[in-house]
Structure formats: structure tokens, C-alpha cells
Coordinates of C-alpha atoms in Angstrom, one line a residue:
Chain A
M1 CA 62.4 105.4 62.6
A2 CA 65.5 103.5 62.4
G3 CA 65.8 103.6 66.6
P4 CA 62.5 101.9 67.4
S5 CA 62.5 99.1 64.5
C6 CA 66.2 98.6 65.6
R7 CA 65.2 98.1 69.6
Q8 CA 62.2 96.0 68.0
S9 CA 64.0 93.6 66.3
R10 CA 66.8 93.6 68.9
Y11 CA 63.8 92.8 71.3
I12 CA 62.8 89.9 69.1
D13 CA 66.4 88.6 68.6
D14 CA 66.9 88.5 72.6
F15 CA 63.5 86.9 73.0
M16 CA 64.4 84.1 70.4
K17 CA 67.7 83.3 71.9
A18 CA 66.5 83.4 75.2
Y19 CA 65.9 79.7 76.8
S20 CA 62.4 79.2 77.5
L21 CA 59.3 76.8 77.3
F22 CA 58.5 78.5 74.1
S23 CA 62.1 78.3 72.5
L24 CA 62.0 74.7 73.9
A25 CA 59.0 74.1 71.7
R26 CA 60.1 75.6 68.9
N27 CA 63.4 73.8 68.7
A28 CA 61.6 70.4 69.3
M29 CA 60.1 71.2 66.1
S30 CA 63.1 70.8 64.2
Y31 CA 64.7 67.7 66.3
H32 CA 67.1 70.1 68.5
R33 CA 69.3 70.4 65.4
N34 CA 69.2 74.4 65.0
W35 CA 69.9 75.6 68.7
Q36 CA 72.0 78.6 68.3
R37 CA 75.4 78.8 69.7
A38 CA 75.8 79.6 73.4
W39 CA 78.7 81.6 72.8
R40 CA 80.9 82.9 70.1
S41 CA 84.4 81.8 69.7
P42 CA 86.0 85.0 68.2
D43 CA 89.4 85.8 67.2
P44 CA 91.5 88.0 69.7
K45 CA 91.2 91.9 68.9
S46 CA 94.6 93.8 69.4
K47 CA 93.7 95.5 72.2
Y48 CA 90.9 95.3 75.1
D49 CA 89.9 97.6 78.1
V50 CA 90.0 94.6 80.3
V51 CA 91.9 91.1 79.7
I52 CA 90.8 88.4 82.0
I53 CA 93.2 85.5 82.3
G54 CA 91.6 82.4 83.2
G55 CA 88.0 80.9 81.9
G56 CA 87.1 79.5 84.8
G57 CA 83.8 80.3 87.0
H58 CA 85.4 83.1 88.8
G59 CA 87.0 84.7 85.5
L60 CA 83.8 84.6 83.7
A61 CA 81.8 85.9 86.4
T62 CA 84.0 88.9 86.7
A63 CA 83.7 89.5 82.8
Y64 CA 79.7 88.8 83.1
Y65 CA 79.6 91.8 85.8
L66 CA 82.0 94.0 84.3
A67 CA 80.0 94.0 81.3
T68 CA 76.7 94.1 82.4
Q69 CA 77.0 96.1 85.4
C70 CA 80.1 98.1 85.2
G71 CA 79.6 99.5 81.8
I72 CA 82.9 97.7 80.2
N73 CA 81.9 96.0 77.6
N74 CA 85.4 95.7 75.8
V75 CA 86.6 92.7 77.4
A76 CA 88.3 89.3 76.8
V77 CA 88.5 86.4 78.8
I78 CA 91.5 84.2 77.7
E79 CA 91.7 80.7 78.8
K80 CA 94.4 78.1 78.3
G81 CA 92.0 75.2 77.9
W82 CA 88.1 74.9 77.6
L83 CA 86.0 76.6 79.8
G84 CA 85.4 75.6 83.6
G85 CA 87.9 72.7 82.7
G86 CA 90.2 73.3 85.7
N87 CA 88.6 73.7 89.4
T88 CA 85.2 74.7 88.4
G89 CA 84.7 71.2 86.7
R90 CA 86.6 69.6 89.3
N91 CA 85.1 70.7 92.6
T92 CA 82.2 68.7 95.0
T93 CA 79.8 71.6 94.0
I94 CA 79.1 72.8 97.6
V95 CA 77.7 76.1 98.2
R96 CA 77.4 77.5 101.9
S97 CA 78.3 80.6 103.4
N98 CA 78.3 79.6 107.2
Y99 CA 82.1 80.9 107.9
L100 CA 83.2 82.4 111.2
L101 CA 84.9 85.9 110.5
D102 CA 83.1 88.7 109.3
A103 CA 85.1 89.4 106.2
S104 CA 84.3 86.0 105.1
A105 CA 80.7 86.3 105.9
G106 CA 80.8 89.5 103.9
M107 CA 81.7 87.6 101.1
Y108 CA 80.3 84.0 101.2
E109 CA 76.9 85.9 102.0
H110 CA 77.3 88.1 99.2
A111 CA 77.8 85.3 96.8
M112 CA 74.9 83.1 98.5
K113 CA 72.4 86.3 97.6
L114 CA 73.6 86.2 93.9
W115 CA 73.2 82.5 93.8
E116 CA 69.7 82.7 95.0
G117 CA 68.5 84.6 91.9
L118 CA 71.4 83.5 89.3
S119 CA 69.7 81.1 87.1
Q120 CA 66.9 83.9 86.5
E121 CA 69.6 86.3 85.9
L122 CA 71.2 84.3 83.7
N123 CA 68.6 82.6 82.1
Y124 CA 70.5 79.6 82.3
N125 CA 69.6 76.6 85.0
V126 CA 72.6 76.4 87.4
M127 CA 70.4 73.7 89.2
F128 CA 71.0 75.7 92.4
S129 CA 69.8 73.3 95.2
Q130 CA 69.4 74.7 98.6
R131 CA 69.0 71.2 100.0
G132 CA 70.6 72.0 103.4
L133 CA 74.4 71.8 104.6
L134 CA 75.1 69.7 107.7
H135 CA 78.5 70.0 109.7
L136 CA 78.7 66.8 112.2
A137 CA 80.4 67.1 115.5
H138 CA 82.3 64.5 117.0
S139 CA 84.2 65.7 120.0
V140 CA 83.7 68.5 122.8
H141 CA 86.2 70.6 120.6
D142 CA 84.0 70.0 117.8
M143 CA 81.0 71.1 119.7
Q144 CA 82.8 74.2 120.8
E145 CA 83.7 74.9 117.6
I146 CA 79.9 74.7 116.2
G147 CA 78.8 76.6 118.9
R148 CA 81.3 79.4 118.6
R149 CA 80.9 79.7 114.8
G150 CA 77.1 78.9 114.7
N151 CA 76.5 82.0 117.0
A152 CA 79.1 84.4 115.0
I153 CA 77.1 83.3 112.0
H154 CA 73.6 84.4 113.6
L155 CA 75.4 87.8 114.6
N156 CA 76.2 88.3 111.0
G157 CA 72.8 87.7 110.2
I158 CA 73.2 84.4 108.5
D159 CA 70.9 81.0 109.2
S160 CA 72.5 78.3 111.0
E161 CA 70.7 75.8 113.3
F162 CA 72.1 73.5 116.0
L163 CA 71.0 69.9 115.8
T164 CA 70.8 67.4 118.2
P165 CA 72.2 63.7 117.6
E166 CA 68.4 62.7 117.3
Q167 CA 67.6 65.3 115.1
V168 CA 70.6 64.5 113.0
K169 CA 69.3 60.8 112.8
E170 CA 65.9 62.1 111.7
M171 CA 67.6 63.9 108.9
L172 CA 69.8 61.0 108.1
P173 CA 68.3 57.9 108.8
I174 CA 71.0 55.6 107.6
I175 CA 73.8 57.6 109.5
N176 CA 75.6 55.6 112.1
L177 CA 75.7 57.9 115.0
N178 CA 77.9 55.7 117.1
C179 CA 80.7 55.3 114.7
R180 CA 84.3 55.6 116.2
Y181 CA 84.0 59.2 117.1
P182 CA 80.2 59.3 117.7
V183 CA 78.4 62.1 116.4
M184 CA 77.6 64.8 119.5
G185 CA 75.4 67.2 117.6
G186 CA 75.5 69.3 114.2
L187 CA 75.3 72.7 112.5
L188 CA 72.6 72.9 109.7
Q189 CA 72.7 75.7 107.2
K190 CA 69.2 75.1 105.2
R191 CA 70.2 77.6 102.8
G192 CA 73.3 75.8 101.7
G193 CA 73.5 73.1 99.1
T194 CA 74.8 72.3 95.9
A195 CA 74.7 73.6 92.3
R196 CA 75.7 72.2 88.8
H197 CA 79.1 73.6 88.5
D198 CA 79.5 73.1 84.6
A199 CA 76.3 75.2 84.2
V200 CA 77.6 78.1 86.5
A201 CA 80.8 78.4 84.1
W202 CA 78.4 77.8 80.9
G203 CA 75.8 80.4 82.1
Y204 CA 78.4 83.2 83.1
A205 CA 80.1 82.6 79.4
R206 CA 76.9 82.8 77.6
G207 CA 75.7 86.1 79.8
A208 CA 78.7 87.8 79.3
D209 CA 79.3 86.9 75.5
A210 CA 75.6 88.3 75.0
A211 CA 77.0 91.3 76.8
G212 CA 79.8 91.9 74.3
V213 CA 82.7 89.8 76.2
D214 CA 85.2 87.9 73.8
I215 CA 85.4 84.7 75.2
I216 CA 88.8 83.0 73.9
Q217 CA 89.4 79.4 74.5
N218 CA 92.8 77.3 73.8
C219 CA 94.9 80.5 74.2
E220 CA 97.6 80.1 76.5
V221 CA 98.9 83.0 78.5
R222 CA 102.7 83.0 78.1
G223 CA 104.0 86.7 79.2
V224 CA 102.4 89.4 81.2
R225 CA 104.0 92.7 79.4
V226 CA 104.7 95.4 82.0
E227 CA 106.1 98.8 80.8
S228 CA 107.3 101.6 83.4
N229 CA 105.7 99.1 86.3
T230 CA 101.9 99.4 84.2
V231 CA 101.0 96.3 82.9
V232 CA 100.1 96.9 79.2
G233 CA 99.2 93.5 77.7
V234 CA 99.4 89.6 77.6
E235 CA 101.7 87.6 75.5
T236 CA 99.6 84.6 74.6
S237 CA 99.6 81.5 72.1
R238 CA 97.8 83.7 69.6
G239 CA 100.2 86.7 69.7
F240 CA 99.9 90.1 71.9
I241 CA 96.8 91.2 73.2
G242 CA 96.9 94.8 74.6
A243 CA 95.2 95.2 77.9
G244 CA 94.2 98.6 79.7
K245 CA 93.7 96.7 82.7
V246 CA 94.5 92.8 83.5
G247 CA 92.4 90.8 86.1
S248 CA 94.2 87.2 86.9
V249 CA 91.7 84.8 88.0
A250 CA 94.2 81.5 87.3
A251 CA 93.7 79.8 90.0
G252 CA 96.3 76.8 90.7
H253 CA 98.5 78.8 88.1
S254 CA 98.3 82.6 90.1
S255 CA 102.1 82.1 91.1
V256 CA 103.2 81.3 87.4
I257 CA 101.1 84.3 86.3
A258 CA 102.6 86.2 89.2
E259 CA 106.2 85.3 88.2
M260 CA 105.6 86.6 84.6
A261 CA 104.7 89.9 86.1
G262 CA 107.7 89.6 88.0
F263 CA 106.6 89.4 91.9
K264 CA 106.0 86.3 94.2
M265 CA 102.5 85.5 95.7
P266 CA 101.9 83.9 99.2
L267 CA 100.6 80.8 97.6
E268 CA 101.3 77.3 97.5
C269 CA 99.6 74.6 95.2
Y270 CA 98.5 71.1 96.4
P271 CA 96.1 68.6 94.6
L272 CA 92.5 68.3 95.8
Q273 CA 90.9 65.1 95.3
A274 CA 87.3 64.2 94.8
L275 CA 85.7 61.0 93.8
V276 CA 82.1 59.9 92.6
S277 CA 80.2 56.4 93.0
E278 CA 78.1 54.6 90.9
P279 CA 74.5 56.1 90.7
I280 CA 72.2 55.0 93.2
K281 CA 68.6 56.0 94.1
P282 CA 68.2 59.1 96.4
I283 CA 69.5 58.0 99.9
I284 CA 71.0 61.5 101.0
D285 CA 69.0 64.9 100.4
C286 CA 71.7 67.4 102.0
V287 CA 75.2 67.9 101.8
V288 CA 76.9 65.9 104.9
M289 CA 80.5 67.5 106.2
S290 CA 82.5 66.5 109.0
N291 CA 85.7 68.3 109.8
G292 CA 86.5 66.0 112.6
I293 CA 86.7 62.9 110.8
H294 CA 87.5 64.7 107.7
V295 CA 84.7 63.7 104.8
Y296 CA 82.2 65.2 102.8
V297 CA 79.3 63.9 100.7
S298 CA 76.4 64.8 98.7
Q299 CA 73.9 63.1 95.9
S300 CA 74.3 64.4 92.6
D301 CA 71.0 64.6 90.5
K302 CA 71.9 61.8 88.7
G303 CA 72.3 59.6 91.8
E304 CA 76.2 59.2 92.3
L305 CA 77.5 59.9 95.8
V306 CA 80.1 63.0 95.4
V307 CA 82.9 62.4 98.0
G308 CA 86.0 64.7 99.2
S309 CA 88.1 65.5 102.1
G310 CA 91.6 67.0 102.6
S311 CA 94.3 68.0 100.0
D312 CA 97.2 65.9 99.3
A313 CA 100.0 67.6 101.6
Y314 CA 102.9 68.4 99.0
N315 CA 103.5 70.9 96.3
S316 CA 102.1 70.0 93.1
Y317 CA 100.5 70.8 89.7
S318 CA 100.2 67.4 88.7
Q319 CA 96.1 67.3 88.8
R320 CA 96.6 63.9 90.5
G321 CA 96.6 62.8 94.2
S322 CA 98.2 60.0 96.3
F323 CA 96.3 57.0 96.7
D324 CA 96.4 56.9 100.5
L325 CA 94.2 59.9 100.8
I326 CA 91.6 57.9 98.8
E327 CA 91.8 55.7 101.8
H328 CA 91.6 58.4 104.4
T329 CA 88.4 59.6 102.4
V330 CA 86.6 56.5 102.2
G331 CA 87.5 55.1 105.8
P332 CA 85.3 57.9 107.4
L333 CA 82.5 57.7 105.0
C334 CA 81.8 54.2 105.4
E335 CA 82.1 54.6 109.0
L336 CA 79.6 57.3 108.9
F337 CA 77.5 55.3 106.5
P338 CA 78.1 51.9 106.9
L339 CA 75.9 51.0 103.8
F340 CA 78.0 52.9 101.4
S341 CA 80.9 50.5 101.9
R342 CA 79.2 48.2 99.0
L343 CA 79.2 51.0 96.5
R344 CA 81.8 51.1 94.1
M345 CA 83.8 54.2 93.3
L346 CA 83.5 55.2 89.3
R347 CA 85.9 58.5 88.9
Q348 CA 88.6 59.8 90.9
W349 CA 90.4 63.3 90.0
A350 CA 92.4 66.1 91.6
G351 CA 92.4 69.7 90.5
I352 CA 95.4 71.9 91.8
V353 CA 94.4 74.3 94.6
D354 CA 96.2 77.4 95.5
V355 CA 96.4 77.9 99.3
T356 CA 97.2 80.9 101.3
V357 CA 98.4 80.4 105.0
D358 CA 95.1 81.8 106.5
R359 CA 92.9 79.8 104.1
S360 CA 91.4 83.1 102.9
P361 CA 91.3 84.3 99.4
I362 CA 93.3 87.5 97.8
L363 CA 91.4 89.6 95.9
S364 CA 93.8 92.7 95.6
K365 CA 95.9 94.9 93.7
T366 CA 99.5 94.0 92.9
P367 CA 103.0 95.6 92.9
V368 CA 102.2 96.2 89.1
K369 CA 99.7 98.8 88.4
N370 CA 96.4 98.0 86.2
L371 CA 97.1 94.3 87.3
Y372 CA 94.7 92.9 89.7
F373 CA 94.9 89.5 91.1
N374 CA 91.7 87.2 92.2
C375 CA 93.5 84.1 93.8
G376 CA 93.9 82.0 96.6
W377 CA 90.5 80.4 96.9
G378 CA 92.2 77.1 98.0
T379 CA 90.0 74.2 98.8
G380 CA 86.6 76.1 98.7
G381 CA 86.4 78.8 95.7
F382 CA 83.3 77.2 94.0
K383 CA 80.6 78.6 96.6
A384 CA 82.2 82.1 96.3
T385 CA 82.0 82.4 92.1
P386 CA 78.9 84.8 91.7
G387 CA 80.2 87.1 95.0
S388 CA 84.0 86.9 93.8
G389 CA 83.0 87.9 90.2
H390 CA 81.1 90.4 91.6
A391 CA 83.2 92.0 93.9
F392 CA 86.2 91.2 91.5
A393 CA 84.3 93.4 88.5
H394 CA 83.4 96.3 90.4
S395 CA 86.9 96.6 91.9
I396 CA 88.9 96.7 88.7
A397 CA 86.2 99.0 87.1
A398 CA 86.8 101.5 90.1
G399 CA 90.4 100.8 90.2
E400 CA 90.2 100.4 94.1
M401 CA 88.8 97.0 95.7
N402 CA 85.2 97.5 97.0
E403 CA 84.0 97.1 100.5
I404 CA 83.6 93.5 100.1
A405 CA 87.2 92.6 98.4
A406 CA 89.1 95.2 100.5
P407 CA 89.7 93.0 103.5
F408 CA 91.1 90.3 101.1
S409 CA 94.0 92.3 100.0
I410 CA 97.5 90.9 99.6
D411 CA 98.8 93.5 101.9
R412 CA 97.4 91.5 104.9
F413 CA 100.1 89.3 104.6
N414 CA 102.7 92.2 105.7
S415 CA 100.1 94.0 107.9
G416 CA 99.5 90.8 109.9
A417 CA 95.6 91.5 109.5
L418 CA 94.9 87.7 108.2
I419 CA 91.7 86.3 108.1
D420 CA 92.2 83.1 109.5
E421 CA 89.6 80.7 108.4
G422 CA 92.0 77.8 108.7
A423 CA 90.4 76.5 111.8
A424 CA 86.7 76.8 110.7
A425 CA 86.9 76.1 107.1
A426 CA 90.0 73.8 106.7
V427 CA 87.7 70.8 105.5
A428 CA 84.6 71.8 104.9
H429 CA 84.3 72.9 101.1
Chain B
M1 CA 101.9 56.9 95.3
F2 CA 105.7 58.0 95.8
I3 CA 108.6 55.8 97.0
I4 CA 110.9 58.3 98.8
N5 CA 114.7 57.9 99.5
C6 CA 115.2 58.8 103.0
P7 CA 118.8 59.8 103.0
Y8 CA 119.0 58.2 106.2
C9 CA 116.7 54.8 105.7
G10 CA 116.6 54.4 102.2
D11 CA 113.7 53.5 100.2
R12 CA 110.1 54.0 102.0
D13 CA 106.7 54.5 101.4
Q14 CA 105.2 58.3 101.0
T15 CA 102.8 57.6 104.0
E16 CA 105.8 57.5 106.2
F17 CA 106.9 61.3 105.2
S18 CA 105.4 64.8 105.4
C19 CA 106.2 67.8 103.1
H20 CA 107.0 70.7 104.7
G21 CA 107.1 73.3 101.6
E22 CA 110.0 75.3 100.2
A23 CA 113.5 74.7 101.5
H24 CA 116.8 76.9 101.9
I25 CA 114.9 80.1 103.4
P26 CA 117.3 81.0 106.1
R27 CA 116.0 82.7 108.9
P28 CA 116.8 86.3 108.6
T29 CA 119.4 87.5 111.2
N30 CA 118.5 91.3 111.4
T31 CA 115.3 90.6 112.8
A32 CA 115.3 94.0 114.8
T33 CA 115.4 96.1 111.5
M34 CA 113.4 94.4 109.2
T35 CA 110.2 96.1 107.6
D36 CA 106.8 94.7 107.6
E37 CA 107.4 93.6 103.8
E38 CA 110.6 91.9 104.7
W39 CA 109.1 90.0 107.4
G40 CA 105.7 89.2 105.2
D41 CA 108.2 87.9 102.4
Y42 CA 110.2 85.8 104.7
V43 CA 107.0 84.4 106.5
F44 CA 104.5 83.8 103.7
F45 CA 105.5 84.6 100.2
R46 CA 106.8 81.6 98.3
S47 CA 108.1 80.8 94.7
N48 CA 105.4 78.1 94.1
P49 CA 107.3 77.1 90.7
K50 CA 105.5 74.8 88.3
G51 CA 108.7 72.9 87.8
Y52 CA 111.7 71.9 89.7
H53 CA 111.2 72.6 93.6
R54 CA 113.6 72.2 96.3
E55 CA 111.5 71.2 99.4
R56 CA 111.7 70.1 102.9
W57 CA 110.6 66.7 104.0
L58 CA 110.2 64.6 107.1
H59 CA 110.5 61.1 107.7
D60 CA 107.7 61.3 110.7
H61 CA 107.2 57.6 110.5
G62 CA 110.6 56.4 110.3
C63 CA 113.8 58.2 111.6
R64 CA 111.9 61.3 112.5
R65 CA 114.8 63.4 110.7
W66 CA 114.6 66.4 108.5
F67 CA 116.2 66.2 104.8
N68 CA 115.6 67.9 101.6
A69 CA 114.5 66.9 98.5
L70 CA 114.3 68.2 94.8
R71 CA 111.4 67.2 92.8
H72 CA 109.4 68.1 89.9
T73 CA 106.0 69.6 90.8
V74 CA 104.3 68.6 87.6
T75 CA 105.6 65.2 87.3
D76 CA 106.0 64.7 90.9
E77 CA 109.0 62.8 90.1
F78 CA 112.0 63.0 92.6
V79 CA 115.6 64.0 91.2
A80 CA 117.2 63.7 94.6
T81 CA 117.0 63.6 98.2
Y82 CA 119.8 65.1 100.1
K83 CA 120.8 65.5 104.0
V84 CA 120.4 69.5 105.0
Q85 CA 123.9 69.9 105.2
D86 CA 124.9 68.4 101.7
P87 CA 125.4 70.6 98.9
R88 CA 122.4 71.2 96.4
P89 CA 122.2 68.5 93.8
Q90 CA 121.8 70.1 90.3
I91 CA 118.6 70.7 88.6
P92 CA 118.4 68.5 85.4
G93 CA 119.6 70.7 82.4
D94 CA 120.6 73.4 84.2
G95 CA 124.2 74.6 84.3
D96 CA 124.6 76.3 87.5
Q97 CA 123.3 75.4 91.1
S98 CA 120.8 78.0 91.8

């Protein structure tokens, strides 16, 4: 008798916890004072099967898929600050999968397919909006680049359309086609768009927590304990935490974690800035990017324009950027959309991006046994969050990188088999 | 915004300069016998420290000469700039010259 009634109460429990119209109405009756916590705040146990370093989107997604798909529930996510407070909360929320090379298409399209069902899967509205993503071309070279890339995308079975300047104007009536470097065409991915970045971290955290993952915030990793070339745990600000396997998903601090474990990474860190304007009525209903004149912009649901461009070109962990880069960002923005010149910018910030020389990420085993790294996402990791977490979780569980992750091994920097997205993806994140 | 002291020109605005990564990585001399791992390490792997960093700068829009700098990567503070052939300045609070 215990079995069925136990299952039944679990079912009722899950039903009561799930976010739905019913739970909204029920909580409205108590003036929304009794919503349950989205995740627990447990004390760390002495040992876990897997410890994930870094509570950003990729780390939380890894933990979520480990617990829900790989049958590994004894997992901790250790976060120095608060969830999604690093690059997950600092990016410009753009999602796309229009990459040139096969390995990249495999990873980013894998992510795109997971994005498309993510709110339902997590029972958490990540506000994924496939509003379309438009790359502009401003020169013969740009036209050749989008021609080559657009056809490569087609061959990989991913959607992509070429637009004439007239079609661009039809999509974006406010655009100034005859700017200093006139718009000669565009490449549109209709399935591209944006998602609410914080909600992605929170949704994965809630899902992972419900599946038994311990999320430990305000807990800094200060050392990686390695015995006979095998990782056995991490030293943290809350003491030693033992681990069967460790996955480092520390983004800008990956080199620091690697140094703790005694090896170097092919990474350098730079500040990447973004800024938002004051909120205005709906004016841009897609994401607009220009590699040629170096700016990208979309409009948030609050009405703010979210603007970004290139990273500052010096090594830094400062989470600030230089002023001249802001000028380099708003210059082309006002050239493309002259009416934005009268907007005020409200906020500006930077995140620390860990960049590889080929502008492709690293999902890999390391010189230390049972220590895995997921890093090097550089200026464009947000869009890959579900795919990266999914591939990394399955790879950690199997002890071998899976088909999607395998090309992104750290060994490529010795073998020379780089995945050189530098030219195709240098700006557009 | 930085003010950078070019060892040749003096204090100039940051926008005149470009940074070119970690300094003091000598080109190997035994190139014929190096392994893939040694080549990979030389070409791609970097210390990328959170702290003091010796790095190469170029005064693009000035004297167009290369020089080195010792800078902190968290505060972005320049401790010193020095000519390529000069002895390495000491890291603050550090006894040796490494």
C-alpha cells in the first residue's frame, strides 16, 4: 500500500509545485505571499558523484541534464557569487545557430532544438522568442561571406534566407540603407531570436534542484585537490567537498581553475561590454547584427534597446570596459538607425569572456583524470546554453566526450584541427 | 580609459595603443624536433593570470614601436612599461623577478 500512496502524494506534491494557471490563481488568493522557494539552499555534503564549478547557465544546465537524463542525482553546483551573476546575466540574450562549420552547426543547432521546447521542459517561462535574426552585409566581401555561410547553413539543414536591401527595408522601415557603408543585403535566420537570460539560469536551477541537485551559492572554489593525477574534490570557502568527477564551467575564470589543477588553457580573457537604452515603444521586432560595421541590437520586452559590439582588446578580469569602445558601438548604431541618436543610454556593463584563438569553445577531458572543462565560449556562449549543458552532462556521465562535444576537445590546439569560426562569428553574438 | 606611458613617447591616450597578449614567450630554437604538444603550448596556451600580467603593447598611432608592460588584470593598473630589451620590472610585493 505504501508504494501507490507514496507515488500519489508525490504526484500531488509535484502538481502543487508546478507553475500553472492553477497555481497562479491559488497563490493570488493568498496575495502571492506563499509561493514556494524555487530551489533549496542546502549545506554542502562531504562528497558528491559530480561537482560542477560555476552556477551560470551552462553549469546549471549541465547539472540539470546529469540529474534528469543521465541518472546522476548526487550532484552539487558550486557558485562563487549568485546564480547567473556572471556572463549569463551580462550577455545580450541572442540565440541563433547560423554558423559556418559543421562542428559548430552540430552544437548550436542542437542547442536551438532544445531552446524550442525549453519553457515546457523546465515548466519555467524562459521567454524564448524566435523573432528572427538578421545579419547585414555592407561590402562585396560581406556579401561573399553571407553567401558562403548561408549555403553552408543550408547544407547542414538549418534555416537561412538571403534578403535584398529592399526586403531589409521592408522588415526594418527605420533602417538607413544608405549609411556610410550602405546595406547591400542580409542573411536572415527566422528561428533565431532572444531569450530571457536570467530565467534560463533560474529555470535550470529550479529543475536541477527538483531532481536532487544541491545548488550551493556564495561558495568559492579555492583549490582543486588532485591525487595521483586524479581529481578527488575541491577546496572551497566552505571547506573541502569530495567529488568522483568535477566539471569546470567557470567561463572567465577557467584559466584560474586550470591553474589550481596544475595546467594551462589556450584561453585569454577580455571584457565584453553591452549597454541598454531607455525603454521605448516597440520599434525593432527582430535582432539586427552587422559584422561589417560592428554592432548588434535588439529590443527587450521592457522596450529597452540592448546593444553590443566587440570586446576590449586587452587581457582583463575587471568586468569593466573602456569608454572608446562604447563610442565604437553607438557610432554604427546611429549610422544604421539615425533616430536612435536621440535616445539616452541607461546602463552599461561588461562581462569577462574567455576566448580561444579559433573562437570555438572547449568541451574536453583534461590532463587530470575525471576533471572535465567546458569553457572558451568567448563572446557567444549564451545561445548554446542548453546544447552545451546537454552535451557536457552526457559526456561527463559516459567519461568520454559525446559526438557533439568531441570536436571541441582541447587536443585540437596540439593537432591543429581548429574549428575556426573566427571569421564567421567574430561579432555576431 | 587608460593613460599609457610609452617608454619612447611618454603619457598617451589608450586609444593610440593596442595590446598583443602575454610577453616573454621566446620563439623556440629547436623547431625541427618539437612535438605537437610543444608547438601547441608555444602557439596557443597562455598563462592568462588573474593578477599581474607582463604583456606586449604596440604604440600604433604614435611611434609604432613595441614595448612591454606590467599590468594588473583585475584593477587594470599599469605598474610599469619598459622597453623590450630592458630588465623586467619587479612585481609589487614579490621578491624575485620571475
